[in-house]
Amino acid sequence: MRASDAERDRIADMLREALAEGRLTADEHAERVEGVLNAKTVGELEVFIRDLPAAHRQHAGPAYTPAPNRPTDAIPHEPDDNVVAVFSAAVRKGRRRAGRRIHAYAIFGSVEIDLSEAIFEYRQVVIKAFAVFGTVEIRVPENVSLRSAGGGVLGNFEVDSVDSTDADAPVVFVDGWAVLGNVEARPKRGKLVADILDRVQHKLDKSLRKHFDH
């Protein structure tokens, strides 16, 4: 069966939801959207979502279900990511999924964790930062809530506490110790959680308009 423009839109919406949930990387999303725009039949469209939950929901309910609110799962004891710098430097930045727990260790080194372009799948993110004769620098989008429970021992533990005006915004908790070192966390001005998804949607809309014009 030949695919209609409405069916292409429906599949594109599912792919955008999967990107927002962290199920697809930005490259995977772009590749699949391009395939959707070039698909000729309904069968070809289904290939791009067959490994996504949305493909199974469409048979049991509405064709498209908006992404739910961020889950509030309990924070695990084990970290999703360990960032370690011993007499070295370690960096985590760019468009990536923010886990529920991140541990950062800077021992005579420096760690940079930049979540300003991250995709927040969960409502709460905990960062345990330990700086011993080292530095841990944390940046978050300016429209999330940022809170602290850490301290310093002959060191500096500085977190710019912020409460977002959006009740559904993610909350980033920064905990740990700075021992003769420095831990710093603050919002990155001009970076918003919504920015990434807005740019992706704009790019998708532009691609769709170009496709329909042809």
PDB file of C-alpha atoms in Angstrom:
ATOM      1  CA  MET A   1       0.000   0.000   0.000  1.00  0.00           C
ATOM      2  CA  ARG A   2       1.337   3.433  -0.953  1.00  0.00           C
ATOM      3  CA  ALA A   3       2.199   5.647   2.039  1.00  0.00           C
ATOM      4  CA  SER A   4       0.364   8.925   2.533  1.00  0.00           C
ATOM      5  CA  ASP A   5       1.791  12.192   3.828  1.00  0.00           C
ATOM      6  CA  ALA A   6      -0.231  11.751   7.051  1.00  0.00           C
ATOM      7  CA  GLU A   7       1.377   8.336   7.625  1.00  0.00           C
ATOM      8  CA  ARG A   8       4.844   9.804   7.092  1.00  0.00           C
ATOM      9  CA  ASP A   9       4.023  12.510   9.643  1.00  0.00           C
ATOM     10  CA  ARG A  10       2.870   9.866  12.148  1.00  0.00           C
ATOM     11  CA  ILE A  11       6.109   7.881  11.840  1.00  0.00           C
ATOM     12  CA  ALA A  12       8.195  11.068  12.062  1.00  0.00           C
ATOM     13  CA  ASP A  13       6.376  11.958  15.307  1.00  0.00           C
ATOM     14  CA  MET A  14       7.214   8.531  16.743  1.00  0.00           C
ATOM     15  CA  LEU A  15      10.879   8.987  15.857  1.00  0.00           C
ATOM     16  CA  ARG A  16      10.964  12.412  17.502  1.00  0.00           C
ATOM     17  CA  GLU A  17       9.435  10.894  20.646  1.00  0.00           C
ATOM     18  CA  ALA A  18      12.102   8.170  20.634  1.00  0.00           C
ATOM     19  CA  LEU A  19      14.840  10.828  20.359  1.00  0.00           C
ATOM     20  CA  ALA A  20      13.351  12.756  23.290  1.00  0.00           C
ATOM     21  CA  GLU A  21      13.284   9.572  25.400  1.00  0.00           C
ATOM     22  CA  GLY A  22      16.895   8.737  24.557  1.00  0.00           C
ATOM     23  CA  ARG A  23      16.015   5.582  22.609  1.00  0.00           C
ATOM     24  CA  LEU A  24      17.671   6.945  19.457  1.00  0.00           C
ATOM     25  CA  THR A  25      20.852   8.933  19.028  1.00  0.00           C
ATOM     26  CA  ALA A  26      20.764  12.133  16.996  1.00  0.00           C
ATOM     27  CA  ASP A  27      22.489  10.382  14.067  1.00  0.00           C
ATOM     28  CA  GLU A  28      20.061   7.447  14.162  1.00  0.00           C
ATOM     29  CA  HIS A  29      17.126   9.853  14.283  1.00  0.00           C
ATOM     30  CA  ALA A  30      18.383  11.855  11.296  1.00  0.00           C
ATOM     31  CA  GLU A  31      19.036   8.702   9.263  1.00  0.00           C
ATOM     32  CA  ARG A  32      15.574   7.288   9.961  1.00  0.00           C
ATOM     33  CA  VAL A  33      13.793  10.569   9.227  1.00  0.00           C
ATOM     34  CA  GLU A  34      15.526  10.713   5.862  1.00  0.00           C
ATOM     35  CA  GLY A  35      14.347   7.171   5.184  1.00  0.00           C
ATOM     36  CA  VAL A  36      10.779   8.089   6.155  1.00  0.00           C
ATOM     37  CA  LEU A  37      10.768  11.001   3.721  1.00  0.00           C
ATOM     38  CA  ASN A  38      11.904   8.693   0.909  1.00  0.00           C
ATOM     39  CA  ALA A  39       9.616   5.735   1.745  1.00  0.00           C
ATOM     40  CA  LYS A  40       7.029   4.872  -0.862  1.00  0.00           C
ATOM     41  CA  THR A  41       4.932   2.229   0.918  1.00  0.00           C
ATOM     42  CA  VAL A  42       3.460   1.691   4.394  1.00  0.00           C
ATOM     43  CA  GLY A  43       5.629  -1.401   4.791  1.00  0.00           C
ATOM     44  CA  GLU A  44       8.770   0.644   4.221  1.00  0.00           C
ATOM     45  CA  LEU A  45       7.645   3.113   6.899  1.00  0.00           C
ATOM     46  CA  GLU A  46       7.101   0.401   9.513  1.00  0.00           C
ATOM     47  CA  VAL A  47      10.739  -0.690   9.248  1.00  0.00           C
ATOM     48  CA  PHE A  48      11.903   2.553  10.898  1.00  0.00           C
ATOM     49  CA  ILE A  49       9.901   2.029  14.112  1.00  0.00           C
ATOM     50  CA  ARG A  50       9.709  -1.744  14.483  1.00  0.00           C
ATOM     51  CA  ASP A  51      12.314  -1.730  17.319  1.00  0.00           C
ATOM     52  CA  LEU A  52      10.563   1.104  19.211  1.00  0.00           C
ATOM     53  CA  PRO A  53       7.763   0.853  21.827  1.00  0.00           C
ATOM     54  CA  ALA A  54       5.628   3.192  19.722  1.00  0.00           C
ATOM     55  CA  ALA A  55       5.335   0.483  17.058  1.00  0.00           C
ATOM     56  CA  HIS A  56       3.617  -1.825  19.545  1.00  0.00           C
ATOM     57  CA  ARG A  57       1.402   0.872  21.075  1.00  0.00           C
ATOM     58  CA  GLN A  58      -0.069   1.805  17.723  1.00  0.00           C
ATOM     59  CA  HIS A  59      -1.696  -1.631  17.459  1.00  0.00           C
ATOM     60  CA  ALA A  60      -3.234  -1.434  20.933  1.00  0.00           C
ATOM     61  CA  GLY A  61      -4.295   2.201  21.047  1.00  0.00           C
ATOM     62  CA  PRO A  62      -4.080   5.532  19.238  1.00  0.00           C
ATOM     63  CA  ALA A  63      -1.724   5.847  16.294  1.00  0.00           C
ATOM     64  CA  TYR A  64       0.420   8.343  18.195  1.00  0.00           C
ATOM     65  CA  THR A  65       0.758   8.889  21.913  1.00  0.00           C
ATOM     66  CA  PRO A  66       2.553  12.023  23.133  1.00  0.00           C
ATOM     67  CA  ALA A  67       5.660  11.443  25.220  1.00  0.00           C
ATOM     68  CA  PRO A  68       4.700  10.995  28.908  1.00  0.00           C
ATOM     69  CA  ASN A  69       6.087  13.107  31.740  1.00  0.00           C
ATOM     70  CA  ARG A  70       9.599  12.186  32.759  1.00  0.00           C
ATOM     71  CA  PRO A  71       9.581   9.063  34.953  1.00  0.00           C
ATOM     72  CA  THR A  72      10.371   9.457  38.638  1.00  0.00           C
ATOM     73  CA  ASP A  73      12.133   6.132  39.140  1.00  0.00           C
ATOM     74  CA  ALA A  74      14.190   5.768  42.313  1.00  0.00           C
ATOM     75  CA  ILE A  75      17.807   6.838  41.996  1.00  0.00           C
ATOM     76  CA  PRO A  76      20.007   3.708  41.723  1.00  0.00           C
ATOM     77  CA  HIS A  77      22.917   3.099  44.083  1.00  0.00           C
ATOM     78  CA  GLU A  78      25.259   2.286  41.214  1.00  0.00           C
ATOM     79  CA  PRO A  79      26.148   5.103  38.804  1.00  0.00           C
ATOM     80  CA  ASP A  80      25.092   5.125  35.163  1.00  0.00           C
ATOM     81  CA  ASP A  81      28.402   6.821  34.388  1.00  0.00           C
ATOM     82  CA  ASN A  82      31.750   7.075  36.192  1.00  0.00           C
ATOM     83  CA  VAL A  83      33.916  10.016  35.160  1.00  0.00           C
ATOM     84  CA  VAL A  84      37.453   9.666  36.538  1.00  0.00           C
ATOM     85  CA  ALA A  85      40.462  11.956  36.118  1.00  0.00           C
ATOM     86  CA  VAL A  86      43.676  11.066  37.964  1.00  0.00           C
ATOM     87  CA  PHE A  87      46.513  13.389  36.963  1.00  0.00           C
ATOM     88  CA  SER A  88      44.486  13.918  33.780  1.00  0.00           C
ATOM     89  CA  ALA A  89      41.310  15.489  32.361  1.00  0.00           C
ATOM     90  CA  ALA A  90      37.928  13.895  31.598  1.00  0.00           C
ATOM     91  CA  VAL A  91      34.982  15.463  29.771  1.00  0.00           C
ATOM     92  CA  ARG A  92      31.327  14.541  29.268  1.00  0.00           C
ATOM     93  CA  LYS A  93      29.431  16.926  27.005  1.00  0.00           C
ATOM     94  CA  GLY A  94      27.273  17.212  23.901  1.00  0.00           C
ATOM     95  CA  ARG A  95      23.936  15.675  23.002  1.00  0.00           C
ATOM     96  CA  ARG A  96      23.643  12.554  25.136  1.00  0.00           C
ATOM     97  CA  ARG A  97      21.158  10.966  27.524  1.00  0.00           C
ATOM     98  CA  ALA A  98      21.554  12.124  31.121  1.00  0.00           C
ATOM     99  CA  GLY A  99      21.522   9.106  33.441  1.00  0.00           C
ATOM    100  CA  ARG A 100      19.976   9.069  36.903  1.00  0.00           C
ATOM    101  CA  ARG A 101      23.314   8.958  38.755  1.00  0.00           C
ATOM    102  CA  ILE A 102      26.739  10.209  37.695  1.00  0.00           C
ATOM    103  CA  HIS A 103      29.916   9.874  39.779  1.00  0.00           C
ATOM    104  CA  ALA A 104      32.818  12.238  39.136  1.00  0.00           C
ATOM    105  CA  TYR A 105      36.313  11.837  40.646  1.00  0.00           C
ATOM    106  CA  ALA A 106      39.021  14.448  40.083  1.00  0.00           C
ATOM    107  CA  ILE A 107      42.270  13.517  41.852  1.00  0.00           C
ATOM    108  CA  PHE A 108      45.037  15.890  40.846  1.00  0.00           C
ATOM    109  CA  GLY A 109      43.003  16.303  37.659  1.00  0.00           C
ATOM    110  CA  SER A 110      39.930  17.960  36.171  1.00  0.00           C
ATOM    111  CA  VAL A 111      36.457  16.719  35.261  1.00  0.00           C
ATOM    112  CA  GLU A 112      33.968  18.620  33.112  1.00  0.00           C
ATOM    113  CA  ILE A 113      30.325  17.486  32.994  1.00  0.00           C
ATOM    114  CA  ASP A 114      28.293  19.642  30.626  1.00  0.00           C
ATOM    115  CA  LEU A 115      24.598  18.684  30.536  1.00  0.00           C
ATOM    116  CA  SER A 116      23.520  21.840  28.710  1.00  0.00           C
ATOM    117  CA  GLU A 117      22.711  19.848  25.546  1.00  0.00           C
ATOM    118  CA  ALA A 118      21.762  16.572  27.223  1.00  0.00           C
ATOM    119  CA  ILE A 119      18.417  14.836  26.820  1.00  0.00           C
ATOM    120  CA  PHE A 120      16.806  14.466  30.253  1.00  0.00           C
ATOM    121  CA  GLU A 121      14.845  11.222  30.245  1.00  0.00           C
ATOM    122  CA  TYR A 122      14.416  11.238  34.037  1.00  0.00           C
ATOM    123  CA  ARG A 123      13.034  13.884  36.356  1.00  0.00           C
ATOM    124  CA  GLN A 124      15.924  13.578  38.828  1.00  0.00           C
ATOM    125  CA  VAL A 125      19.656  13.372  38.208  1.00  0.00           C
ATOM    126  CA  VAL A 126      22.204  12.969  41.004  1.00  0.00           C
ATOM    127  CA  ILE A 127      25.845  13.918  40.494  1.00  0.00           C
ATOM    128  CA  LYS A 128      28.307  12.781  43.196  1.00  0.00           C
ATOM    129  CA  ALA A 129      31.416  14.900  42.791  1.00  0.00           C
ATOM    130  CA  PHE A 130      34.714  14.299  44.611  1.00  0.00           C
ATOM    131  CA  ALA A 131      37.607  16.686  44.025  1.00  0.00           C
ATOM    132  CA  VAL A 132      40.900  15.921  45.799  1.00  0.00           C
ATOM    133  CA  PHE A 133      43.528  18.432  44.722  1.00  0.00           C
ATOM    134  CA  GLY A 134      41.447  18.640  41.553  1.00  0.00           C
ATOM    135  CA  THR A 135      38.439  20.330  39.925  1.00  0.00           C
ATOM    136  CA  VAL A 136      34.946  19.166  38.982  1.00  0.00           C
ATOM    137  CA  GLU A 137      33.011  21.613  36.824  1.00  0.00           C
ATOM    138  CA  ILE A 138      29.304  20.992  36.143  1.00  0.00           C
ATOM    139  CA  ARG A 139      27.040  22.901  33.751  1.00  0.00           C
ATOM    140  CA  VAL A 140      23.291  22.411  33.331  1.00  0.00           C
ATOM    141  CA  PRO A 141      20.560  24.046  31.198  1.00  0.00           C
ATOM    142  CA  GLU A 142      19.291  27.235  32.774  1.00  0.00           C
ATOM    143  CA  ASN A 143      15.669  26.046  32.978  1.00  0.00           C
ATOM    144  CA  VAL A 144      16.289  23.034  35.248  1.00  0.00           C
ATOM    145  CA  SER A 145      16.343  23.062  39.053  1.00  0.00           C
ATOM    146  CA  LEU A 146      19.821  22.823  40.558  1.00  0.00           C
ATOM    147  CA  ARG A 147      20.357  21.839  44.207  1.00  0.00           C
ATOM    148  CA  SER A 148      23.302  20.966  46.427  1.00  0.00           C
ATOM    149  CA  ALA A 149      24.107  18.892  49.505  1.00  0.00           C
ATOM    150  CA  GLY A 150      27.891  18.788  49.323  1.00  0.00           C
ATOM    151  CA  GLY A 151      30.686  20.489  51.208  1.00  0.00           C
ATOM    152  CA  GLY A 152      34.352  21.401  51.204  1.00  0.00           C
ATOM    153  CA  VAL A 153      37.319  20.503  53.419  1.00  0.00           C
ATOM    154  CA  LEU A 154      39.957  23.156  52.845  1.00  0.00           C
ATOM    155  CA  GLY A 155      38.386  23.365  49.414  1.00  0.00           C
ATOM    156  CA  ASN A 156      35.561  25.057  47.538  1.00  0.00           C
ATOM    157  CA  PHE A 157      32.153  23.423  46.937  1.00  0.00           C
ATOM    158  CA  GLU A 158      30.051  26.011  45.100  1.00  0.00           C
ATOM    159  CA  VAL A 159      26.643  25.293  43.558  1.00  0.00           C
ATOM    160  CA  ASP A 160      24.325  28.012  42.236  1.00  0.00           C
ATOM    161  CA  SER A 161      21.029  26.674  43.623  1.00  0.00           C
ATOM    162  CA  VAL A 162      18.131  27.368  41.230  1.00  0.00           C
ATOM    163  CA  ASP A 163      14.449  26.433  41.330  1.00  0.00           C
ATOM    164  CA  SER A 164      12.890  26.251  37.881  1.00  0.00           C
ATOM    165  CA  THR A 165       9.586  28.007  37.265  1.00  0.00           C
ATOM    166  CA  ASP A 166       8.447  24.854  35.441  1.00  0.00           C
ATOM    167  CA  ALA A 167       7.078  22.344  37.946  1.00  0.00           C
ATOM    168  CA  ASP A 168       7.858  19.488  35.528  1.00  0.00           C
ATOM    169  CA  ALA A 169      11.473  20.525  34.933  1.00  0.00           C
ATOM    170  CA  PRO A 170      14.296  18.077  35.732  1.00  0.00           C
ATOM    171  CA  VAL A 171      16.100  18.458  39.054  1.00  0.00           C
ATOM    172  CA  VAL A 172      19.880  18.038  39.239  1.00  0.00           C
ATOM    173  CA  PHE A 173      21.276  17.293  42.721  1.00  0.00           C
ATOM    174  CA  VAL A 174      25.003  17.848  43.225  1.00  0.00           C
ATOM    175  CA  ASP A 175      26.520  16.095  46.238  1.00  0.00           C
ATOM    176  CA  GLY A 176      30.021  15.153  47.361  1.00  0.00           C
ATOM    177  CA  TRP A 177      33.176  16.757  48.732  1.00  0.00           C
ATOM    178  CA  ALA A 178      35.953  19.081  47.701  1.00  0.00           C
ATOM    179  CA  VAL A 179      39.139  18.263  49.629  1.00  0.00           C
ATOM    180  CA  LEU A 180      41.805  20.831  48.836  1.00  0.00           C
ATOM    181  CA  GLY A 181      40.027  21.054  45.516  1.00  0.00           C
ATOM    182  CA  ASN A 182      37.111  22.703  43.757  1.00  0.00           C
ATOM    183  CA  VAL A 183      33.573  21.598  42.808  1.00  0.00           C
ATOM    184  CA  GLU A 184      31.493  24.096  40.885  1.00  0.00           C
ATOM    185  CA  ALA A 185      27.999  23.731  39.394  1.00  0.00           C
ATOM    186  CA  ARG A 186      25.929  26.397  37.694  1.00  0.00           C
ATOM    187  CA  PRO A 187      23.460  26.952  34.839  1.00  0.00           C
ATOM    188  CA  LYS A 188      24.816  27.636  31.374  1.00  0.00           C
ATOM    189  CA  ARG A 189      23.106  30.781  30.163  1.00  0.00           C
ATOM    190  CA  GLY A 190      21.290  30.534  26.869  1.00  0.00           C
ATOM    191  CA  LYS A 191      20.976  26.747  27.054  1.00  0.00           C
ATOM    192  CA  LEU A 192      17.488  25.329  27.660  1.00  0.00           C
ATOM    193  CA  VAL A 193      16.231  21.765  27.893  1.00  0.00           C
ATOM    194  CA  ALA A 194      13.681  22.515  25.192  1.00  0.00           C
ATOM    195  CA  ASP A 195      16.275  23.952  22.794  1.00  0.00           C
ATOM    196  CA  ILE A 196      17.396  20.598  21.441  1.00  0.00           C
ATOM    197  CA  LEU A 197      13.946  19.241  20.706  1.00  0.00           C
ATOM    198  CA  ASP A 198      12.893  22.567  19.196  1.00  0.00           C
ATOM    199  CA  ARG A 199      15.886  22.496  16.837  1.00  0.00           C
ATOM    200  CA  VAL A 200      15.176  18.891  15.879  1.00  0.00           C
ATOM    201  CA  GLN A 201      11.512  19.707  15.206  1.00  0.00           C
ATOM    202  CA  HIS A 202      12.500  22.756  13.138  1.00  0.00           C
ATOM    203  CA  LYS A 203      14.897  20.633  11.072  1.00  0.00           C
ATOM    204  CA  LEU A 204      12.221  17.967  10.604  1.00  0.00           C
ATOM    205  CA  ASP A 205       9.585  20.519   9.580  1.00  0.00           C
ATOM    206  CA  LYS A 206      12.018  22.023   7.081  1.00  0.00           C
ATOM    207  CA  SER A 207      12.767  18.578   5.628  1.00  0.00           C
ATOM    208  CA  LEU A 208       9.079  17.742   5.370  1.00  0.00           C
ATOM    209  CA  ARG A 209       8.281  21.040   3.628  1.00  0.00           C
ATOM    210  CA  LYS A 210      11.118  20.473   1.167  1.00  0.00           C
ATOM    211  CA  HIS A 211       9.850  16.943   0.502  1.00  0.00           C
ATOM    212  CA  PHE A 212       6.266  18.070  -0.065  1.00  0.00           C
ATOM    213  CA  ASP A 213       7.372  20.893  -2.376  1.00  0.00           C
ATOM    214  CA  HIS A 214       8.886  18.270  -4.650  1.00  0.00           C
TER     215      HIS A 214
END
